[in-house]
Coordinates of C-alpha atoms in Angstrom, one line a residue:
M1 CA 113.2 16.0 62.0
A2 CA 113.3 13.5 64.9
G3 CA 109.5 12.7 64.8
R4 CA 107.8 11.4 67.9
R5 CA 111.1 10.8 69.5
A6 CA 111.4 14.5 70.2
D7 CA 108.0 14.8 72.0
A8 CA 109.6 14.8 75.4
W9 CA 112.5 17.3 74.7
G10 CA 111.9 19.0 71.3
H11 CA 110.3 22.1 72.8
W12 CA 113.2 22.5 75.1
L13 CA 115.5 22.5 72.1
G14 CA 113.4 25.1 70.6
V15 CA 113.8 27.2 73.7
A16 CA 117.6 26.5 73.9
T17 CA 118.3 27.6 70.4
V18 CA 116.6 31.0 70.9
V19 CA 118.3 31.6 74.2
G20 CA 121.6 30.7 72.8
S21 CA 121.1 33.2 70.0
F22 CA 120.3 35.8 72.6
V23 CA 123.6 35.0 74.5
I24 CA 125.5 35.4 71.3
G25 CA 123.8 38.6 70.4
L26 CA 124.5 39.8 73.9
A27 CA 128.2 39.1 73.6
I28 CA 128.5 40.8 70.2
F29 CA 126.5 43.8 71.7
A30 CA 129.0 44.0 74.6
Q31 CA 132.0 43.7 72.2
T32 CA 130.5 46.5 70.0
L33 CA 130.1 48.9 72.8
G34 CA 133.8 49.1 73.2
L35 CA 134.2 50.3 69.5
G36 CA 134.0 53.8 68.3
P37 CA 131.0 54.9 66.2
D38 CA 132.8 54.4 62.9
E39 CA 134.0 51.0 63.8
R40 CA 130.5 49.6 64.8
L41 CA 129.6 48.7 61.2
R42 CA 130.9 45.3 60.2
E43 CA 130.2 43.3 57.0
Q44 CA 130.9 39.6 56.3
S45 CA 130.2 37.9 53.0
L46 CA 129.7 34.2 53.6
W47 CA 129.5 33.1 49.9
S48 CA 128.5 34.2 46.5
W49 CA 124.7 33.5 46.3
M50 CA 123.6 34.7 42.8
E51 CA 125.6 35.3 39.7
S52 CA 123.8 36.1 36.5
G53 CA 125.3 38.5 33.9
A54 CA 125.8 41.7 35.7
L55 CA 123.9 40.6 38.8
G56 CA 126.0 39.5 41.7
V57 CA 124.5 39.0 45.1
D58 CA 126.4 37.7 48.1
F59 CA 124.9 35.8 51.2
G60 CA 126.4 38.5 53.4
L61 CA 125.7 39.7 56.9
R62 CA 125.8 43.4 58.2
L63 CA 126.3 44.1 61.9
D64 CA 125.6 47.6 63.0
P65 CA 123.8 49.2 65.9
L66 CA 120.5 48.9 64.1
S67 CA 120.8 45.2 63.4
I68 CA 122.2 44.3 66.8
T69 CA 119.4 46.3 68.4
F70 CA 116.8 44.2 66.6
V71 CA 118.7 40.9 67.2
L72 CA 118.4 41.5 71.0
L73 CA 114.7 42.3 70.8
I74 CA 113.9 39.4 68.6
T75 CA 115.8 36.7 70.5
G76 CA 115.3 38.3 74.1
V77 CA 111.7 38.7 73.8
G78 CA 111.3 35.7 71.7
A79 CA 113.2 33.6 74.2
L80 CA 110.6 34.6 76.9
I81 CA 107.8 33.7 74.6
H82 CA 109.3 30.4 73.8
L83 CA 109.6 29.7 77.5
Y84 CA 106.0 30.7 78.1
S85 CA 104.8 28.5 75.3
V86 CA 106.3 25.5 77.1
G87 CA 103.5 25.9 79.6
Y88 CA 100.8 27.3 77.4
M89 CA 101.1 24.5 74.8
S90 CA 101.8 21.6 77.3
H91 CA 98.7 19.7 76.5
D92 CA 98.7 20.4 72.7
P93 CA 99.4 17.1 70.6
N94 CA 101.1 19.2 67.9
R95 CA 103.5 21.0 70.2
R96 CA 106.5 19.8 68.3
R97 CA 105.2 21.3 65.0
F98 CA 104.4 24.4 66.8
F99 CA 108.0 24.9 68.3
A100 CA 109.5 24.0 64.9
Q101 CA 107.5 26.9 63.2
L102 CA 108.1 29.3 66.0
N103 CA 111.9 28.8 65.6
L104 CA 111.5 29.3 61.8
F105 CA 109.7 32.6 62.6
V106 CA 112.6 33.9 64.7
A107 CA 115.3 32.5 62.2
A108 CA 113.6 34.2 59.2
M109 CA 113.4 37.5 61.1
L110 CA 117.1 37.3 62.0
V111 CA 118.0 36.7 58.2
L112 CA 115.8 39.9 57.6
V113 CA 117.6 42.2 60.0
L114 CA 121.1 40.7 59.5
G115 CA 121.4 40.7 55.7
N116 CA 123.7 43.2 54.1
N117 CA 121.6 43.7 50.9
F118 CA 118.1 44.0 49.8
V119 CA 117.9 40.4 48.4
M120 CA 118.8 39.1 51.8
L121 CA 116.2 41.3 53.3
Y122 CA 113.6 40.0 50.9
L123 CA 114.5 36.4 51.7
G124 CA 113.9 37.0 55.4
W125 CA 110.9 39.0 54.4
E126 CA 109.2 36.1 52.6
G127 CA 110.4 33.6 55.3
V128 CA 108.5 35.7 58.0
G129 CA 105.5 35.7 55.7
L130 CA 105.7 31.8 55.4
A131 CA 106.1 31.2 59.2
S132 CA 103.2 33.5 60.1
Y133 CA 101.0 31.8 57.5
L134 CA 101.8 28.4 59.2
L135 CA 101.3 29.7 62.7
I136 CA 98.3 31.7 62.3
G137 CA 96.7 28.6 60.7
F138 CA 98.1 26.3 63.4
Y139 CA 94.8 25.0 64.4
Q140 CA 94.1 23.4 61.1
D141 CA 90.7 22.0 62.2
R142 CA 89.3 25.5 62.6
P143 CA 88.0 27.2 59.4
A144 CA 88.5 30.6 60.9
A145 CA 92.1 29.9 61.4
A146 CA 92.7 28.8 57.8
T147 CA 90.8 31.8 56.6
A148 CA 92.8 34.1 58.8
A149 CA 96.1 32.5 57.5
K150 CA 95.0 32.8 53.8
K151 CA 93.9 36.5 54.4
A152 CA 97.3 37.3 56.1
F153 CA 99.3 35.5 53.3
I154 CA 97.4 37.2 50.5
M155 CA 97.4 40.8 51.9
N156 CA 101.1 40.5 52.6
R157 CA 101.7 39.4 49.0
V158 CA 100.2 42.8 48.0
G159 CA 102.9 44.7 50.1
D160 CA 105.5 42.3 48.9
V161 CA 104.9 43.2 45.2
G162 CA 105.8 46.8 46.0
L163 CA 109.0 45.9 47.8
A164 CA 110.0 43.6 45.0
I165 CA 109.5 46.5 42.4
A166 CA 111.4 48.8 44.5
I167 CA 114.3 46.3 44.6
F168 CA 114.2 46.0 40.8
L169 CA 114.1 49.7 40.5
I170 CA 117.2 50.1 42.8
W171 CA 119.1 47.5 40.7
L172 CA 118.0 49.1 37.4
E173 CA 119.3 52.6 38.5
L174 CA 122.4 51.6 40.4
G175 CA 123.4 48.1 39.3
S176 CA 123.9 47.0 43.0
L177 CA 121.7 45.9 45.9
Q178 CA 124.2 46.0 48.7
Y179 CA 123.2 48.5 51.4
S180 CA 126.6 50.2 51.6
E181 CA 126.9 50.9 47.8
V182 CA 123.2 51.8 47.3
F183 CA 123.2 54.3 50.3
A184 CA 126.5 55.8 49.0
R185 CA 125.2 56.3 45.4
I186 CA 121.4 57.0 45.8
G187 CA 122.2 60.7 45.4
E188 CA 122.9 59.8 41.6
V189 CA 119.2 58.8 41.1
S190 CA 116.6 61.3 39.9
G191 CA 114.2 62.8 42.4
G192 CA 111.2 61.1 40.8
T193 CA 112.6 57.7 40.8
V194 CA 113.8 58.1 44.6
L195 CA 110.1 59.1 45.3
A196 CA 108.9 56.0 43.6
I197 CA 111.4 53.9 45.5
T198 CA 110.3 55.3 48.8
L199 CA 106.5 54.8 48.2
L200 CA 107.1 51.2 46.9
L201 CA 109.1 50.4 50.1
L202 CA 106.3 52.0 52.1
L203 CA 103.8 49.7 50.4
G204 CA 106.0 46.7 51.6
A205 CA 106.1 48.2 55.1
C206 CA 102.3 48.6 55.1
G207 CA 101.7 44.9 54.3
K208 CA 104.1 43.6 56.9
S209 CA 103.3 46.1 59.7
G210 CA 99.5 46.2 59.2
Q211 CA 99.3 49.9 58.1
F212 CA 96.4 51.3 56.1
P213 CA 95.3 50.2 53.7
L214 CA 96.6 46.8 54.4
Q215 CA 95.8 46.6 58.2
A216 CA 92.8 44.2 58.0
W217 CA 94.8 41.0 58.3
L218 CA 96.5 41.8 61.6
P219 CA 93.4 41.5 64.1
D220 CA 92.4 38.3 62.2
A221 CA 95.7 36.8 63.0
M222 CA 94.6 36.3 66.5
E223 CA 93.3 32.8 65.4
G224 CA 96.7 31.5 66.1
P225 CA 97.9 30.3 69.6
T226 CA 98.4 33.4 71.9
P227 CA 102.3 33.2 72.0
V228 CA 102.1 33.5 68.3
S229 CA 100.2 36.7 68.7
A230 CA 102.8 38.0 71.2
L231 CA 105.6 37.1 68.8
I232 CA 104.0 38.7 65.9
H233 CA 102.9 41.9 67.7
A234 CA 106.0 42.4 69.8
A235 CA 109.2 41.3 68.3
T236 CA 109.0 40.0 64.8
M237 CA 106.6 40.5 61.9
V238 CA 105.0 43.9 62.4
T239 CA 108.3 45.5 63.3
A240 CA 109.7 44.5 59.9
G241 CA 108.1 47.5 58.1
V242 CA 109.6 50.0 60.6
Y243 CA 112.9 48.4 60.3
L244 CA 112.7 48.7 56.5
I245 CA 112.1 52.4 56.5
A246 CA 114.7 52.9 59.2
R247 CA 117.2 50.8 57.2
A248 CA 116.5 52.7 54.1
S249 CA 116.8 56.2 55.9
P250 CA 119.4 57.4 53.4
I251 CA 116.8 57.0 50.6
Y252 CA 113.9 58.7 52.6
N253 CA 116.3 61.5 53.5
L254 CA 116.3 62.5 49.8
S255 CA 112.5 62.5 49.4
E256 CA 110.5 65.0 51.6
T257 CA 107.4 63.9 49.8
G258 CA 108.1 60.3 50.4
R259 CA 108.5 61.0 54.1
L260 CA 105.3 63.0 54.2
V261 CA 103.3 60.2 52.8
V262 CA 104.8 57.9 55.5
C263 CA 103.6 60.3 58.2
L264 CA 100.2 60.5 56.7
I265 CA 99.9 56.6 56.6
G266 CA 101.2 56.4 60.2
V267 CA 98.8 59.0 61.7
L268 CA 95.8 57.7 59.7
T269 CA 96.5 54.2 60.9
L270 CA 97.1 55.0 64.6
M271 CA 93.6 56.7 64.6
I272 CA 92.0 53.7 62.9
G273 CA 93.5 51.3 65.4
A274 CA 92.6 53.5 68.4
I275 CA 89.0 54.0 67.3
V276 CA 88.3 50.4 66.5
G277 CA 90.0 49.2 69.7
C278 CA 87.3 51.1 71.7
A279 CA 84.5 48.9 70.3
Y280 CA 85.7 45.4 70.6
D281 CA 84.9 42.9 73.4
D282 CA 87.5 40.3 72.4
I283 CA 90.4 40.8 74.6
K284 CA 93.0 39.7 72.0
K285 CA 91.5 41.7 69.3
V286 CA 91.6 44.9 71.5
L287 CA 95.2 44.4 71.9
A288 CA 95.7 43.7 68.0
Y289 CA 94.1 47.0 67.3
S290 CA 96.3 48.5 69.9
T291 CA 99.3 47.1 68.0
V292 CA 98.0 48.5 64.7
S293 CA 97.7 52.0 66.6
Q294 CA 101.2 51.8 68.2
I295 CA 102.9 50.7 65.0
G296 CA 101.3 53.7 63.5
Y297 CA 103.1 55.8 66.0
M298 CA 106.3 54.2 64.9
V299 CA 105.6 54.8 61.2
L300 CA 104.8 58.4 61.9
A301 CA 108.0 58.7 63.8
V302 CA 110.3 57.3 61.0
G303 CA 108.3 59.4 58.5
L304 CA 109.6 62.5 60.5
G305 CA 113.1 61.7 59.1
P306 CA 116.2 62.6 61.2
A307 CA 114.1 63.9 63.9
G308 CA 112.2 60.7 64.4
Y309 CA 114.3 57.6 63.1
A310 CA 115.6 56.9 66.7
L311 CA 112.4 57.7 68.3
G312 CA 110.5 55.2 66.2
I313 CA 113.0 52.5 67.1
L314 CA 112.8 53.5 70.7
H315 CA 108.9 53.0 70.8
L316 CA 109.4 49.7 68.9
L317 CA 111.7 48.5 71.6
T318 CA 109.5 49.6 74.5
H319 CA 106.4 48.4 72.8
G320 CA 108.0 45.0 72.4
F321 CA 108.2 44.7 76.1
F322 CA 104.7 45.8 77.2
K323 CA 102.8 44.5 74.2
A324 CA 104.5 41.0 74.6
G325 CA 103.7 41.1 78.3
L326 CA 100.0 42.3 77.5
F327 CA 99.5 39.4 75.1
L328 CA 101.1 36.7 77.4
G329 CA 98.7 38.1 80.1
A330 CA 95.8 37.7 77.9
G331 CA 97.0 34.1 77.1
S332 CA 97.1 33.5 80.9
V333 CA 93.5 34.9 81.3
M334 CA 92.3 32.7 78.5
H335 CA 94.2 29.7 80.1
A336 CA 92.2 30.3 83.2
M337 CA 88.8 30.9 81.5
N338 CA 88.4 27.9 79.3
D339 CA 90.1 29.7 76.2
D340 CA 87.2 32.3 76.3
V341 CA 88.2 35.7 74.9
D342 CA 84.9 37.6 75.5
M343 CA 85.7 40.4 78.2
R344 CA 82.0 40.6 78.9
R345 CA 82.3 37.1 80.5
F346 CA 85.2 38.1 82.8
G347 CA 85.4 40.5 85.7
G348 CA 86.8 40.4 89.1
L349 CA 89.7 38.2 88.1
W350 CA 92.4 40.3 90.0
R351 CA 91.5 38.2 93.1
K352 CA 92.0 34.8 91.4
M353 CA 95.0 35.8 89.3
P354 CA 97.2 38.3 91.2
I355 CA 100.5 37.8 89.2
T356 CA 98.8 38.0 86.0
F357 CA 96.8 41.2 87.2
V358 CA 100.1 42.9 88.4
T359 CA 102.1 42.2 85.4
F360 CA 99.2 43.0 83.0
G361 CA 98.6 46.2 84.9
L362 CA 102.1 47.3 84.5
G363 CA 102.0 46.7 80.8
Y364 CA 98.7 48.7 80.7
L365 CA 100.2 51.6 82.4
A366 CA 103.1 51.7 80.1
L367 CA 100.9 51.5 77.1
I368 CA 98.8 54.4 78.0
G369 CA 101.9 56.5 78.8
F370 CA 101.7 56.7 82.6
P371 CA 104.4 59.1 83.6
F372 CA 108.0 57.6 83.9
L373 CA 107.0 54.2 82.5
S374 CA 108.3 53.1 79.2
G375 CA 105.5 54.3 77.1
Y376 CA 105.7 57.7 78.5
F377 CA 109.3 58.2 77.3
S378 CA 108.9 56.7 73.9
K379 CA 105.3 57.7 72.7
D380 CA 105.4 61.2 74.2
A381 CA 108.8 61.9 72.5
I382 CA 107.1 61.0 69.1
I383 CA 104.2 63.3 69.9
E384 CA 106.6 66.1 70.7
A385 CA 108.5 65.6 67.5
A386 CA 105.3 65.5 65.6
F387 CA 104.2 68.8 67.1
A388 CA 107.6 70.3 66.1
Q389 CA 106.7 70.2 62.4
E390 CA 106.0 73.5 60.7
G391 CA 102.6 74.7 59.5
W392 CA 99.7 72.4 59.2
Q393 CA 101.8 69.2 59.7
G394 CA 102.5 70.2 63.3
W395 CA 98.8 70.5 64.1
V396 CA 97.6 67.6 62.2
F397 CA 100.2 65.1 63.2
G398 CA 100.7 66.3 66.8
G399 CA 97.0 66.9 67.3
L400 CA 95.9 63.3 66.1
A401 CA 98.7 61.6 67.8
T402 CA 97.6 63.2 71.1
L403 CA 93.9 62.3 70.4
A404 CA 94.9 58.8 69.8
A405 CA 96.7 58.8 73.2
G406 CA 93.4 59.6 74.8
L407 CA 91.7 56.8 72.8
T408 CA 94.4 54.6 74.0
G409 CA 93.8 55.5 77.6
F410 CA 90.0 54.8 77.0
Y411 CA 90.1 51.3 75.4
M412 CA 92.8 50.0 77.5
T413 CA 91.1 51.1 80.7
R414 CA 87.9 49.5 79.5
L415 CA 89.8 46.4 79.0
M416 CA 91.2 46.4 82.5
L417 CA 87.9 47.2 84.0
M418 CA 86.0 44.5 82.2
T419 CA 88.6 41.8 82.8
F420 CA 90.0 42.4 86.3
F421 CA 87.5 44.5 88.1
G422 CA 83.8 44.7 88.9
K423 CA 81.3 41.9 89.3
S424 CA 82.6 38.4 88.7
R425 CA 80.2 37.6 85.8
W426 CA 81.7 34.2 85.0
K427 CA 80.2 32.9 88.2
E428 CA 76.7 33.0 86.8
I429 CA 77.3 31.7 83.3
R430 CA 79.1 28.8 81.6
S431 CA 81.5 28.8 78.7
T432 CA 80.2 28.2 75.1
D433 CA 81.3 24.5 75.4
G434 CA 79.1 24.1 78.6
R435 CA 81.9 24.0 81.2
E436 CA 81.9 26.0 84.4
Y437 CA 84.6 28.7 84.9
H438 CA 87.3 28.0 87.5
P439 CA 89.8 30.8 87.1
H440 CA 93.3 30.2 88.6
E441 CA 96.8 31.6 88.3
S442 CA 99.1 30.1 85.6
P443 CA 102.1 27.9 86.3
A444 CA 105.5 29.4 86.9
S445 CA 106.6 28.7 83.3
M446 CA 104.1 31.2 82.1
T447 CA 104.2 33.7 85.0
A448 CA 108.1 34.1 85.0
P449 CA 108.3 35.5 81.4
M450 CA 105.4 37.8 82.3
I451 CA 107.2 39.2 85.4
V452 CA 110.5 39.7 83.2
L453 CA 108.5 41.6 80.6
A454 CA 106.8 43.6 83.3
F455 CA 110.2 45.0 84.5
G456 CA 110.9 46.0 80.9
S457 CA 107.6 47.7 80.6
V458 CA 108.6 49.8 83.6
F459 CA 112.2 50.6 83.2
A460 CA 113.1 50.1 79.3
G461 CA 112.0 53.6 78.3
F462 CA 113.9 55.3 81.2
L463 CA 117.1 53.4 80.5
L464 CA 117.0 53.6 76.6
Y465 CA 115.7 57.2 76.1
P466 CA 118.9 59.0 76.9
V467 CA 121.3 56.6 75.1
L468 CA 119.5 54.9 72.3
P469 CA 119.7 58.0 69.6
G470 CA 123.4 58.2 70.0
W471 CA 123.8 54.4 69.8
L472 CA 121.7 54.3 66.5
S473 CA 123.5 57.4 64.9
P474 CA 125.9 55.3 62.8
S475 CA 123.0 53.5 61.3
V476 CA 120.3 56.2 60.9
G477 CA 122.3 59.4 61.4
E478 CA 122.4 62.0 64.1
R479 CA 119.1 62.8 65.6
V480 CA 117.8 66.3 65.0
A481 CA 116.2 67.8 68.2
A482 CA 112.6 68.6 67.8
E483 CA 112.2 72.5 67.8
G484 CA 109.6 74.8 66.6
G485 CA 105.9 74.0 65.9
P486 CA 102.7 75.5 67.1
L487 CA 102.9 74.6 70.8
P488 CA 105.8 75.3 73.4
H489 CA 107.5 72.0 74.0
A490 CA 107.3 72.3 77.8
V491 CA 103.6 72.1 77.5
I492 CA 103.3 68.9 75.3
P493 CA 104.0 66.3 78.0
F494 CA 101.3 67.7 80.4
L495 CA 98.9 67.9 77.5
V496 CA 99.4 64.3 76.4
V497 CA 99.2 63.0 80.0
G498 CA 96.1 65.0 80.6
V499 CA 94.4 63.8 77.4
S500 CA 95.3 60.1 78.4
L501 CA 93.9 60.6 81.9
L502 CA 90.8 62.0 80.3
G503 CA 90.4 58.9 78.3
V504 CA 91.0 56.8 81.6
L505 CA 88.2 58.9 83.2
L506 CA 85.7 58.5 80.6
A507 CA 86.4 54.7 80.5
Y508 CA 85.6 54.5 84.3
L509 CA 82.5 56.6 83.9
F510 CA 81.1 54.5 81.0
V511 CA 82.3 51.1 82.1
G512 CA 83.6 51.1 85.8
R513 CA 80.5 52.7 87.2
S514 CA 77.8 50.7 85.2
P515 CA 77.0 46.9 85.2
V516 CA 78.6 45.2 82.2
P517 CA 75.9 43.1 80.3
V518 CA 77.1 39.6 79.4
E519 CA 75.5 40.0 76.1
R520 CA 76.8 42.5 73.5
P521 CA 74.3 45.4 73.0
Q522 CA 72.9 45.4 69.6
R523 CA 71.5 48.8 69.5
V524 CA 74.4 51.2 69.4
S525 CA 75.3 54.5 67.9
P526 CA 76.6 54.8 64.3
V527 CA 80.1 55.4 65.5
V528 CA 80.2 52.3 67.6
A529 CA 78.6 50.3 64.7
A530 CA 81.2 51.6 62.3
A531 CA 84.1 50.8 64.8
R532 CA 82.6 47.2 65.1
A533 CA 82.8 47.0 61.3
D534 CA 86.5 47.8 61.4
L535 CA 85.6 51.3 59.9
G536 CA 84.8 49.5 56.7
A537 CA 88.3 48.1 56.1
N538 CA 87.1 44.6 55.1
A539 CA 84.1 46.2 53.1
F540 CA 86.7 48.5 51.3
N541 CA 89.1 45.6 50.6
E542 CA 86.2 43.5 49.2
A543 CA 84.8 46.3 47.0
F544 CA 88.0 47.7 45.7
L545 CA 90.4 44.8 45.7
E546 CA 88.8 41.4 46.2
R547 CA 85.7 41.8 43.7
P548 CA 87.7 43.5 41.0
G549 CA 90.3 40.8 41.4
I550 CA 87.7 38.1 41.0
W551 CA 86.2 39.8 38.0
L552 CA 89.8 40.1 36.4
T553 CA 90.5 36.5 37.1
R554 CA 87.3 35.4 35.5
L555 CA 88.1 37.7 32.3
L556 CA 91.6 36.1 32.1
V557 CA 90.2 32.7 32.5
F558 CA 87.7 33.3 29.8
F559 CA 90.4 34.8 27.6
D560 CA 92.6 31.8 28.3
N561 CA 89.9 29.4 27.5
R562 CA 88.5 31.1 24.3
G563 CA 91.4 33.0 23.1
I564 CA 94.8 31.2 23.8
D565 CA 93.3 27.7 24.1
G566 CA 90.8 28.4 21.4
L567 CA 93.6 29.5 18.9
V568 CA 95.7 26.5 19.7
N569 CA 92.7 24.0 19.8
G570 CA 91.2 25.7 16.6
T571 CA 94.3 25.3 14.7
A572 CA 94.6 21.6 15.6
A573 CA 90.9 21.1 14.8
A574 CA 91.3 22.8 11.3
F575 CA 94.2 20.6 10.5
G576 CA 92.4 17.5 11.7
G577 CA 89.2 18.3 9.9
G578 CA 91.0 19.3 6.6
S579 CA 93.0 16.1 6.6
G580 CA 89.8 14.1 7.1
R581 CA 88.1 15.7 4.2
L582 CA 91.4 15.4 2.0
R583 CA 91.4 11.7 3.0
R584 CA 88.0 11.2 1.3
T585 CA 89.5 12.1 -2.1
Q586 CA 91.7 8.8 -1.9
T587 CA 89.0 6.5 -3.3
G588 CA 91.2 4.0 -5.0
F589 CA 89.5 4.3 -8.6
V590 CA 92.0 5.1 -11.4
R591 CA 89.4 7.2 -13.2
S592 CA 89.1 9.5 -10.4
Y593 CA 92.9 10.0 -10.1
A594 CA 93.0 10.6 -14.1
L595 CA 90.3 13.2 -13.7
S596 CA 92.2 14.9 -11.0
M597 CA 95.5 14.9 -13.0
L598 CA 93.5 16.4 -16.0
G599 CA 92.1 19.1 -13.8
G600 CA 95.6 19.9 -12.6
G601 CA 97.0 20.1 -16.0
V602 CA 94.4 22.4 -17.2
L603 CA 95.0 24.7 -14.3
I604 CA 98.7 24.8 -15.0
V605 CA 98.3 25.5 -18.7
A606 CA 95.7 28.2 -17.8
A607 CA 98.2 29.7 -15.6
M608 CA 101.1 29.6 -18.1
L609 CA 98.8 31.3 -20.7
A610 CA 97.8 34.0 -18.3
V611 CA 101.5 34.7 -17.4
R612 CA 102.4 34.7 -21.1
F613 CA 99.6 37.0 -22.4
A614 CA 99.1 39.2 -19.4

């Protein structure tokens, strides 16, 4: 709004607003801690927003443990990413626009989690979609960025349609969209309708959180500046789907089939993300597929119902710390390596970038579930709850989640080895724009947020695991302890750590002990080729969604041109042509008019005689 006058201080205003929001959130959190569980839910209606017939929607806020938890995550991690962006975007001529859009992102996410009804949630939902579109396509001179932004926008609209229909269904059945009334009366709705609502809400969650079959937009979102990637993947957009399912937990509690579908989507997506992450050489895309996989863990957890809601949120929080740290670390590496993202061009960077190496390494250890770091507490608890399911579900959910932990150990170790260890391959080559590499540590404005996030990567799980389920119980209900299942629970932590270490070992054998070629090998196994092709996700979307959509559009255009427009234009042409022909009868000769009158008279007499003698 201030134009170029804000060039010198606009970015600091952007940082201050998010820091101020975090301080306010922290004060509310401290105040809430002193209240009993039944007093931790507070609602405030600010004004009447929509009044139309029986529909009445307030612009209202809801403060409860779930929303406060998200507020602290969004503003806390968001403030660190804002601070990091001051250094990262210091030379960008459009920095002012960047910070405005980054603030819009945070504001939309806060509306999403603080609303007290589904319409407010939808308002924030669409605001996040708009902000992500603007930020992913921030580099407007790059065709790839424009394409990625459009792809994210369109794929999110697919999920948004599901969310919108779910909201319509809730209104149709209950005549209200306010959480408190909907959750109190959802038992009045038939089982089939509840199942439909859960599946439609899940479709919305799949779009925002990059879950199967709508996951293909998330890796392409790396075209935006790296702080945007950190914000999307750690604290805002991708967490919205998990929040939606956790917020709607009273609805999901009534549909066992709905929860089962959520679990299937989660476990399928976590495997897709883990497999594809093993084949990429782009450091940001490896982390992006890691996010797809880790969000899959969270969706699996909330699909387990009362046994997993709190665990899903716990993993969301710990993931927010270490994934934000990893993305900011990747941005620091790019900052030092002429914006290159190809890990095959890196190597031996730990000597040049010690702070980035240590903070990134702690995030790496937390992500693979190294004992007693954050990921160990949150991810392993989800796997344990998955194994506790009865029958085939315990084997399938627990087994695949464990296998994905091993794959996570493999692709993240591969990333660490190719980036920070081994031969310094950058010494013998130049970047794609012809410049030599001169890797160096990033400025303090970038390393300080990375250090803070590294502390969260180490300690967040240990601090939150014992207290978070009890804290969230007023919002998502009491956690049901994981019991039963095909394996003794005491064995599962050792099994998960062992499989993760096996992945680390295999990565060392394949990557750490062999020279890394600068050029990507073209002759690879069918499995690697499939992983490089995103397991056919884009081909699937093109075959089953894009092309049928194009054909349907062309059919509708044809029907519109030849049918609707043809009817309207044909009617006008008929009247115009008929009038022209009638005009020719007006000759100006009296004999012609007399002949016409004689003809008319004969017709009238004939008609009267026909009626008379019929």
